[in-house]
Amino acid sequence: MEYQLCPSILSADFNRLGEQIQALEGQGLKWLHIDVMDGDFVPSISFGMPVIKSIRQESGMFFDVHLMVTEPERYIQDFVACGADSITVHAEACEDLERTVERIRDTGVRAGIALKPATSAMEVSYLLHDIDMLLIMTVQPGFGGQRYIEDSTEKIRQARQMMREEGVDIPIQVDGGINDQTLPLVLEAGASRIVAGSYLFGGDLAENVKKVRKIMGHYAEKV
Ligand code: DX5
Ligand code: ZN
């Protein structure tokens, strides 16, 4: 299983966004988690295509775009055009989830499905063979800096179990409230793509990345 730390730029200092992405890249991180919010699926609005297009010019990182957007199918082509390498859509946001996943894959980028805390992973079991990643939200989507929802640990474990039963081995991504205390819980439960925003960007970015990687390294070795 490939482990990836996916820094969420939602918590970056937007005045120095390019510089901070370079710093992450300089530390050897491969993935960048990009949260797009539309003010409809979630209450807040973040940023969209122009920002992604702009950072794409300077960065070779893998752009992991998390769309917290109603009917994201409308924008797949636009996000691919501005540089997404992977597009994750919310199961709750799509009228036809299967078709949306198919449209994403038709463009050649990777496809992920995200679940809000109240949505059971069983609801998307029929699509497990068609996706590249399952994102289990460990907070309510919409804002950075929230507290990890404890029930998520069991949900990750159950999703891992469901995958074993279905005979698939796709990575589980977790997003929200990840810090040095909650990270061991999600790793132990079976997550391998770790999104972190406020914990990484609060304080010394390089130091925080090192701390997280140390914990992840411990688990990765055991696999
Ligand atoms: C929340 C976003 C997250 C957010 C995580 O809706 O999807 O990616 O940036 O932030 P932290 O790590 O601060 O909880
Ligand atoms: Zn996210």
CSV table of C-alpha atoms and ligand atoms in Angstrom, one decimal:
chain,number,residue,atom,x,y,z
A,1,MET,CA,0.0,0.0,0.0
A,2,GLU,CA,1.4,3.4,-1.0
A,3,TYR,CA,1.2,6.0,1.8
A,4,GLN,CA,0.9,9.6,0.9
A,5,LEU,CA,0.7,12.8,3.0
A,6,CYS,CA,-1.6,15.2,1.1
A,7,PRO,CA,-1.3,18.7,2.4
A,8,SER,CA,-4.5,20.7,2.0
A,9,ILE,CA,-3.8,24.2,0.7
A,10,LEU,CA,-7.0,25.4,2.2
A,11,SER,CA,-5.0,26.3,5.3
A,12,ALA,CA,-2.1,27.8,3.4
A,13,ASP,CA,-1.1,31.5,3.5
A,14,PHE,CA,-2.6,32.5,0.2
A,15,ASN,CA,-0.3,35.5,0.1
A,16,ARG,CA,2.6,33.1,-0.2
A,17,LEU,CA,0.8,30.1,-1.8
A,18,GLY,CA,3.4,29.4,-4.5
A,19,GLU,CA,6.3,29.6,-2.0
A,20,GLN,CA,4.5,27.2,0.4
A,21,ILE,CA,3.8,24.7,-2.4
A,22,GLN,CA,7.5,24.9,-3.4
A,23,ALA,CA,8.5,24.2,0.2
A,24,LEU,CA,6.3,21.1,0.3
A,25,GLU,CA,7.7,19.9,-3.0
A,26,GLY,CA,11.2,20.6,-1.7
A,27,GLN,CA,10.5,18.2,1.1
A,28,GLY,CA,9.7,15.5,-1.4
A,29,LEU,CA,6.0,15.4,-1.0
A,30,LYS,CA,4.2,14.2,-4.0
A,31,TRP,CA,0.5,15.0,-3.5
A,32,LEU,CA,-1.3,18.3,-3.1
A,33,HIS,CA,-4.9,18.3,-1.8
A,34,ILE,CA,-7.0,21.0,-3.3
A,35,ASP,CA,-10.4,21.8,-1.8
A,36,VAL,CA,-13.0,23.4,-4.0
A,37,MET,CA,-16.2,24.6,-2.3
A,38,ASP,CA,-19.2,26.1,-4.0
A,39,GLY,CA,-21.2,27.7,-1.2
A,40,ASP,CA,-24.1,25.3,-2.0
A,41,PHE,CA,-23.0,21.7,-1.3
A,42,VAL,CA,-21.1,23.2,1.7
A,43,PRO,CA,-21.7,26.7,3.2
A,44,SER,CA,-18.3,28.1,2.4
A,45,ILE,CA,-16.7,29.1,-0.9
A,46,SER,CA,-12.9,28.5,-1.4
A,47,PHE,CA,-11.3,28.9,-4.8
A,48,GLY,CA,-11.6,27.4,-8.2
A,49,MET,CA,-10.1,27.0,-11.6
A,50,PRO,CA,-7.9,30.2,-11.9
A,51,VAL,CA,-6.0,29.3,-8.7
A,52,ILE,CA,-5.4,25.7,-9.8
A,53,LYS,CA,-4.3,26.8,-13.3
A,54,SER,CA,-1.9,29.3,-11.8
A,55,ILE,CA,-0.2,26.9,-9.3
A,56,ARG,CA,-0.1,24.2,-12.0
A,57,GLN,CA,2.4,26.3,-14.0
A,58,GLU,CA,5.0,26.1,-11.2
A,59,SER,CA,4.3,22.7,-9.6
A,60,GLY,CA,4.9,19.1,-10.6
A,61,MET,CA,2.9,17.7,-7.7
A,62,PHE,CA,0.0,15.3,-8.1
A,63,PHE,CA,-3.1,17.6,-7.9
A,64,ASP,CA,-5.7,15.8,-5.9
A,65,VAL,CA,-8.8,17.9,-6.3
A,66,HIS,CA,-11.6,17.4,-3.8
A,67,LEU,CA,-14.8,18.9,-5.1
A,68,MET,CA,-17.3,19.9,-2.5
A,69,VAL,CA,-19.6,21.0,-5.2
A,70,THR,CA,-23.2,20.2,-6.2
A,71,GLU,CA,-23.5,18.3,-9.4
A,72,PRO,CA,-19.7,18.3,-10.0
A,73,GLU,CA,-20.2,16.6,-13.4
A,74,ARG,CA,-20.7,20.0,-14.8
A,75,TYR,CA,-17.1,21.0,-14.1
A,76,ILE,CA,-15.1,17.8,-14.8
A,77,GLN,CA,-13.6,19.0,-18.1
A,78,ASP,CA,-12.7,22.4,-16.6
A,79,PHE,CA,-10.8,20.9,-13.7
A,80,VAL,CA,-9.0,18.5,-16.0
A,81,ALA,CA,-8.1,21.4,-18.3
A,82,CYS,CA,-6.6,23.4,-15.4
A,83,GLY,CA,-4.4,20.6,-14.2
A,84,ALA,CA,-6.2,18.1,-11.9
A,85,ASP,CA,-4.6,14.6,-11.8
A,86,SER,CA,-7.4,13.2,-9.7
A,87,ILE,CA,-11.0,14.3,-9.1
A,88,THR,CA,-12.9,13.3,-6.0
A,89,VAL,CA,-16.7,13.9,-5.9
A,90,HIS,CA,-19.1,13.6,-3.1
A,91,ALA,CA,-21.6,10.7,-3.3
A,92,GLU,CA,-24.2,13.0,-1.8
A,93,ALA,CA,-23.6,15.7,-4.5
A,94,CYS,CA,-24.2,13.7,-7.6
A,95,GLU,CA,-27.5,12.9,-9.2
A,96,ASP,CA,-25.9,10.0,-11.0
A,97,LEU,CA,-22.7,9.0,-9.2
A,98,GLU,CA,-21.9,6.1,-11.5
A,99,ARG,CA,-22.1,8.3,-14.6
A,100,THR,CA,-20.0,11.1,-12.9
A,101,VAL,CA,-17.3,8.6,-12.0
A,102,GLU,CA,-17.3,7.3,-15.6
A,103,ARG,CA,-17.0,10.8,-17.0
A,104,ILE,CA,-14.0,11.5,-14.8
A,105,ARG,CA,-12.3,8.3,-15.9
A,106,ASP,CA,-13.1,9.0,-19.5
A,107,THR,CA,-10.9,12.1,-19.3
A,108,GLY,CA,-7.9,10.0,-18.2
A,109,VAL,CA,-7.6,11.4,-14.6
A,110,ARG,CA,-8.1,9.3,-11.5
A,111,ALA,CA,-11.5,9.2,-9.8
A,112,GLY,CA,-12.4,9.3,-6.2
A,113,ILE,CA,-15.6,9.2,-4.2
A,114,ALA,CA,-16.0,11.1,-1.0
A,115,LEU,CA,-18.4,10.4,1.9
A,116,LYS,CA,-19.7,12.8,4.5
A,117,PRO,CA,-19.6,11.4,8.0
A,118,ALA,CA,-23.2,10.3,7.9
A,119,THR,CA,-23.0,8.4,4.6
A,120,SER,CA,-22.2,4.7,4.9
A,121,ALA,CA,-19.5,3.2,2.8
A,122,MET,CA,-21.9,0.4,1.9
A,123,GLU,CA,-23.8,2.9,-0.2
A,124,VAL,CA,-21.0,3.0,-2.7
A,125,SER,CA,-19.9,-0.6,-2.5
A,126,TYR,CA,-21.3,-1.2,-6.0
A,127,LEU,CA,-18.7,1.3,-7.4
A,128,LEU,CA,-15.6,0.1,-5.6
A,129,HIS,CA,-14.3,-1.6,-8.8
A,130,ASP,CA,-14.6,1.6,-10.7
A,131,ILE,CA,-12.8,4.1,-8.5
A,132,ASP,CA,-9.2,4.8,-7.6
A,133,MET,CA,-9.7,6.1,-4.0
A,134,LEU,CA,-12.4,6.3,-1.3
A,135,LEU,CA,-12.3,9.5,0.7
A,136,ILE,CA,-13.8,9.2,4.2
A,137,MET,CA,-14.5,12.6,5.6
A,138,THR,CA,-13.4,12.7,9.3
A,139,VAL,CA,-15.1,16.1,9.8
A,140,GLN,CA,-18.2,17.7,8.2
A,141,PRO,CA,-16.9,19.0,4.9
A,142,GLY,CA,-16.7,22.8,4.5
A,143,PHE,CA,-14.0,24.1,6.8
A,144,GLY,CA,-10.5,23.5,7.9
A,145,GLY,CA,-9.5,23.3,11.6
A,146,GLN,CA,-12.3,21.2,12.9
A,147,ARG,CA,-12.1,18.4,15.4
A,148,TYR,CA,-11.8,14.8,14.3
A,149,ILE,CA,-15.1,12.8,14.6
A,150,GLU,CA,-14.2,9.8,16.7
A,151,ASP,CA,-16.7,7.4,15.0
A,152,SER,CA,-14.6,7.8,11.9
A,153,THR,CA,-12.0,5.3,13.1
A,154,GLU,CA,-14.6,2.5,13.1
A,155,LYS,CA,-16.0,3.6,9.7
A,156,ILE,CA,-12.5,3.4,8.1
A,157,ARG,CA,-12.0,-0.1,9.6
A,158,GLN,CA,-15.4,-1.2,8.3
A,159,ALA,CA,-14.7,0.2,4.8
A,160,ARG,CA,-11.4,-1.7,4.7
A,161,GLN,CA,-13.2,-4.9,5.7
A,162,MET,CA,-15.9,-4.2,3.0
A,163,MET,CA,-13.1,-3.8,0.4
A,164,ARG,CA,-11.5,-7.1,1.4
A,165,GLU,CA,-14.9,-8.8,1.0
A,166,GLU,CA,-15.4,-7.2,-2.4
A,167,GLY,CA,-11.9,-8.2,-3.4
A,168,VAL,CA,-10.6,-4.7,-4.1
A,169,ASP,CA,-7.7,-2.9,-2.6
A,170,ILE,CA,-8.2,0.8,-3.2
A,171,PRO,CA,-6.6,3.4,-0.9
A,172,ILE,CA,-8.7,5.1,1.7
A,173,GLN,CA,-8.1,8.8,2.1
A,174,VAL,CA,-9.0,10.6,5.3
A,175,ASP,CA,-9.7,14.3,5.5
A,176,GLY,CA,-10.3,16.6,8.5
A,177,GLY,CA,-8.9,17.0,12.0
A,178,ILE,CA,-5.7,15.0,11.4
A,179,ASN,CA,-2.9,15.8,13.8
A,180,ASP,CA,-0.3,13.8,15.6
A,181,GLN,CA,-2.9,12.5,18.0
A,182,THR,CA,-5.5,11.3,15.4
A,183,LEU,CA,-3.0,10.2,12.7
A,184,PRO,CA,-2.1,6.9,14.5
A,185,LEU,CA,-5.9,6.1,14.8
A,186,VAL,CA,-6.6,6.4,11.1
A,187,LEU,CA,-3.4,4.6,10.0
A,188,GLU,CA,-4.2,1.8,12.3
A,189,ALA,CA,-7.7,1.5,10.9
A,190,GLY,CA,-6.5,1.3,7.4
A,191,ALA,CA,-6.2,4.8,5.8
A,192,SER,CA,-3.2,5.4,3.6
A,193,ARG,CA,-3.8,8.8,2.0
A,194,ILE,CA,-3.6,11.4,4.7
A,195,VAL,CA,-5.0,14.9,4.2
A,196,ALA,CA,-3.8,17.5,6.7
A,197,GLY,CA,-4.4,21.2,6.6
A,198,SER,CA,-4.3,23.3,9.7
A,199,TYR,CA,-2.0,21.0,11.6
A,200,LEU,CA,0.7,21.3,8.8
A,201,PHE,CA,0.3,25.0,8.1
A,202,GLY,CA,0.0,26.1,11.7
A,203,GLY,CA,3.5,27.0,12.9
A,204,ASP,CA,6.6,25.6,11.2
A,205,LEU,CA,5.5,23.9,8.0
A,206,ALA,CA,8.8,21.9,7.5
A,207,GLU,CA,8.8,20.7,11.1
A,208,ASN,CA,5.2,19.7,11.0
A,209,VAL,CA,5.7,17.7,7.8
A,210,LYS,CA,8.6,15.9,9.4
A,211,LYS,CA,6.6,15.0,12.5
A,212,VAL,CA,3.7,13.6,10.4
A,213,ARG,CA,6.0,11.7,8.1
A,214,LYS,CA,7.7,10.1,11.1
A,215,ILE,CA,4.4,8.7,12.4
A,216,MET,CA,3.4,7.6,8.9
A,217,GLY,CA,6.8,5.9,8.3
A,218,HIS,CA,6.3,3.8,11.4
A,219,TYR,CA,3.0,2.4,10.0
A,220,ALA,CA,4.2,2.1,6.4
A,221,GLU,CA,7.1,-0.1,7.5
A,222,LYS,CA,4.6,-2.5,9.1
A,223,VAL,CA,2.7,-3.1,5.9
B,1,DX5,C1,-12.6,20.3,4.8
B,1,DX5,C2,-11.6,20.0,3.7
B,1,DX5,C3,-10.3,19.6,4.3
B,1,DX5,C4,-9.6,20.6,5.2
B,1,DX5,C5,-8.9,19.8,6.2
B,1,DX5,O1,-13.9,20.3,4.2
B,1,DX5,O2,-12.0,19.0,2.8
B,1,DX5,O3,-9.4,19.2,3.2
B,1,DX5,O4,-8.7,21.4,4.5
B,1,DX5,O5,-8.4,20.7,7.2
B,1,DX5,P1,-7.9,20.3,8.6
B,1,DX5,O6,-6.8,19.4,8.4
B,1,DX5,O7,-7.5,21.6,9.2
B,1,DX5,O8,-9.0,19.7,9.3
B,2,ZN,ZN,-10.5,18.0,1.4
